[in-house]
Short mmCIF file of C-alpha atoms in Angstrom, two decimals:
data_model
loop_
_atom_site.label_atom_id
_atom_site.label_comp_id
_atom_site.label_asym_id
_atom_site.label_seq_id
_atom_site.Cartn_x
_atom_site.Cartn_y
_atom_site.Cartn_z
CA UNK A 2 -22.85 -0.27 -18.50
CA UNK A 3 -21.73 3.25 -17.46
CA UNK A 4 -17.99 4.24 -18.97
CA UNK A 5 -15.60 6.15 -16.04
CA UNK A 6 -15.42 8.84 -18.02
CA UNK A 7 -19.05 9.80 -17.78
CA UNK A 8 -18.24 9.20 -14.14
CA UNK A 9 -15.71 11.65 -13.90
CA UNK A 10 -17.62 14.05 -16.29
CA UNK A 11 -20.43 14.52 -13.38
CA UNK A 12 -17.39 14.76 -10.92
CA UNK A 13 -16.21 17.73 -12.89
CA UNK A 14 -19.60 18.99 -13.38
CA UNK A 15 -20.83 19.07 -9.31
CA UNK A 16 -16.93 20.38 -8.66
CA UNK A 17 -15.78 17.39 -6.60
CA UNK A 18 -12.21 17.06 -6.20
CA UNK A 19 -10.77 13.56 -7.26
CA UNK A 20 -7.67 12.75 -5.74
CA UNK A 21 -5.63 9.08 -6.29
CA UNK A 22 -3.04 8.11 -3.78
CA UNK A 23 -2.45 5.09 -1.92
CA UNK A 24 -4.68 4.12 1.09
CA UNK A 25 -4.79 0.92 3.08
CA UNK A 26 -5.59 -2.22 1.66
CA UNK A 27 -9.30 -2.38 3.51
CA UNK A 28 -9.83 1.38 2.08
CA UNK A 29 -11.02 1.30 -1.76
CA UNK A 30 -12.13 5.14 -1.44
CA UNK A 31 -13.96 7.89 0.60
CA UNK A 32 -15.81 11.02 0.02
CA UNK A 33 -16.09 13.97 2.26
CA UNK A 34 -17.07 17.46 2.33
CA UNK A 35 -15.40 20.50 4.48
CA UNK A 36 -15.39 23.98 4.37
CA UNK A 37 -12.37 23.58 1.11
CA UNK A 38 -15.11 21.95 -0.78
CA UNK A 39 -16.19 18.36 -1.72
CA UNK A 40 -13.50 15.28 -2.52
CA UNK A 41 -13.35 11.90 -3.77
CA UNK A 42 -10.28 9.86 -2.74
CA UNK A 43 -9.54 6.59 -4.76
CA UNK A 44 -6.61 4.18 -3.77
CA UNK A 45 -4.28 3.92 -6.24
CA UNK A 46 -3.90 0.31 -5.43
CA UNK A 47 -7.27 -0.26 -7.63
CA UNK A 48 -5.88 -2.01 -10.66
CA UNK A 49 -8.96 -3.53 -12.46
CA UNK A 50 -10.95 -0.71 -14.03
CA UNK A 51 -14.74 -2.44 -12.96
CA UNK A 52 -14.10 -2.57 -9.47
CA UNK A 53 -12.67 1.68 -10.13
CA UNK A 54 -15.61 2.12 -11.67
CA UNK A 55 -17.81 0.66 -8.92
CA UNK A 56 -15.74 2.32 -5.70
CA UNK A 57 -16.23 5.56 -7.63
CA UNK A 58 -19.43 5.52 -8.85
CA UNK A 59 -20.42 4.56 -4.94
CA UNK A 60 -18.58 7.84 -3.77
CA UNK A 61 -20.10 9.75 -6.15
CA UNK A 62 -23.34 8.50 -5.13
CA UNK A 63 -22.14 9.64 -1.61
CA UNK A 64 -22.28 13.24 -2.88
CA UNK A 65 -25.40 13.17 -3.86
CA UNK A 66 -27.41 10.86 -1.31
CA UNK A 67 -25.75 11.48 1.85
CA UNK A 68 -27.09 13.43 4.79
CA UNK A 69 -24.59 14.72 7.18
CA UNK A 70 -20.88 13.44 8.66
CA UNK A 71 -20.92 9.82 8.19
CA UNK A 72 -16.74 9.03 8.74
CA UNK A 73 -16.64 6.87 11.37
CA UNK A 74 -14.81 8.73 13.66
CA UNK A 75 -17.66 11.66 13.46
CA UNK A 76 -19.44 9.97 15.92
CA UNK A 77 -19.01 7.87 19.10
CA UNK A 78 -19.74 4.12 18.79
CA UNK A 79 -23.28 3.02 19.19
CA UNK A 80 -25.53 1.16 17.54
CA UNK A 81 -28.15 3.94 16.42
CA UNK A 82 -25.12 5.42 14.60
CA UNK A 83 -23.60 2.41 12.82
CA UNK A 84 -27.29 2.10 11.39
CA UNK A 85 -27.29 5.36 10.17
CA UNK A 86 -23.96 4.60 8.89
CA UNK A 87 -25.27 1.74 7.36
CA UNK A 88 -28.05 3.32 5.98
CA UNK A 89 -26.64 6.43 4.07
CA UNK A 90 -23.82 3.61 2.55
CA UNK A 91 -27.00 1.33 1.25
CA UNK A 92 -28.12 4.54 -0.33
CA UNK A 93 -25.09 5.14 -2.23
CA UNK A 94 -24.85 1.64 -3.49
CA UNK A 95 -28.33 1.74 -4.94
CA UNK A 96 -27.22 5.39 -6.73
CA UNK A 97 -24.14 3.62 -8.25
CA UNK A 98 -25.74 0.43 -9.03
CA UNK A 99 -28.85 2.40 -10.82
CA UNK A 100 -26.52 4.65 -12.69
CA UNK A 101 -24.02 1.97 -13.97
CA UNK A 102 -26.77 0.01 -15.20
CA UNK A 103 -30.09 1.81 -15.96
CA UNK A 104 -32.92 -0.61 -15.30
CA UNK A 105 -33.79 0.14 -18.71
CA UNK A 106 -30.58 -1.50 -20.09
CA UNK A 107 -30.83 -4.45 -17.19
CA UNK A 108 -34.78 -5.50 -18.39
CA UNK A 109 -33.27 -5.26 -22.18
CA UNK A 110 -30.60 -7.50 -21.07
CA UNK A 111 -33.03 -9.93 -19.33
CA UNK A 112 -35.45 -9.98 -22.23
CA UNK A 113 -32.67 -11.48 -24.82
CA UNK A 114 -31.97 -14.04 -22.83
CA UNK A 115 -33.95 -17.60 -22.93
CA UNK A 116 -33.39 -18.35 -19.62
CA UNK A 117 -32.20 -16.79 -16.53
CA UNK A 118 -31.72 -18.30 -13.35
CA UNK A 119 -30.34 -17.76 -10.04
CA UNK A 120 -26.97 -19.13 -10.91
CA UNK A 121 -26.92 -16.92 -14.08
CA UNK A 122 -27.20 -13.45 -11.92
#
C-alpha cells in the first residue's frame, strides 16, 4: 500500500492546497477548484491514518478525474445531475483505490495466498 506522504508529495507537485480544519461529522473531505487555485480540505476529526489516507487519496483523485463543478449546491436537484454526481465520485474512487494498491501489488498479494475466498476479501 501507498504511504501519505507520497500522497501529499503529488499534492505538492500539481500545487493543490491542503488545508485541515474541522468539518461536520458526515464531511471526511472535499476538493474544489476556483479562480485562487485548487484545494483539498480534510477534517481534522480523521484520527486513524487508513481511513486519512483513503479520504485523501479520493480527493486527490478528484483533481485529476473530475470534469466540471460537482458540489452539490452547483446544480439544482435532479436526477440527471445526482448521476453525474455519482459518476465523477465512482471515478475518483477507482483513481484512489488503483493508486493505493497497484494491481500489480494486489495479484502478488493474491498469488501467496493458498486460498482466497469471499469472506477473505
Amino acid at each position: 500500500m501507498r504511504r501519505t506522504e507520497e500522497l501529499e508529495e503529488l499534492i505538492e507537485f500539481y500545487g493543490i492546497s491542503l488545508h485541515i480544519t474541522p468539518l461536520t461529522s458526515s464531511v471526511s473531505g472535499f476538493y474544489f477548484h476556483d479562480s485562487m487555485g485548487s484545494r483539498i480540505v480534510m477534517n481534522s476529526n480523521i484520527y486513524d491514518a487508513n481511513e486519512y489516507r483513503s479520504v485523501l487519496a479520493e480527493e486527490l483523485g478528484h483533481h485529476l478525474t473530475t470534469v466540471g463543478d460537482i458540489r452539490p449546491h452547483a446544480y439544482p436537484h435532479s436526477l440527471r445531475n445526482s448521476c453525474n454526481i455519482n459518476k465523477q465520485e465512482l471515478k475518483a474512487v477507482k483513481w484512489a483505490a488503483d493508486f493505493l494498491i497497484p494491481t500489480s501489488e494486489l495479484i502478488d498479494y493474491i498469488k501467496t495466498q493458498s486460498s482466497i475466498t469471499l469472506d477473505a476479501i
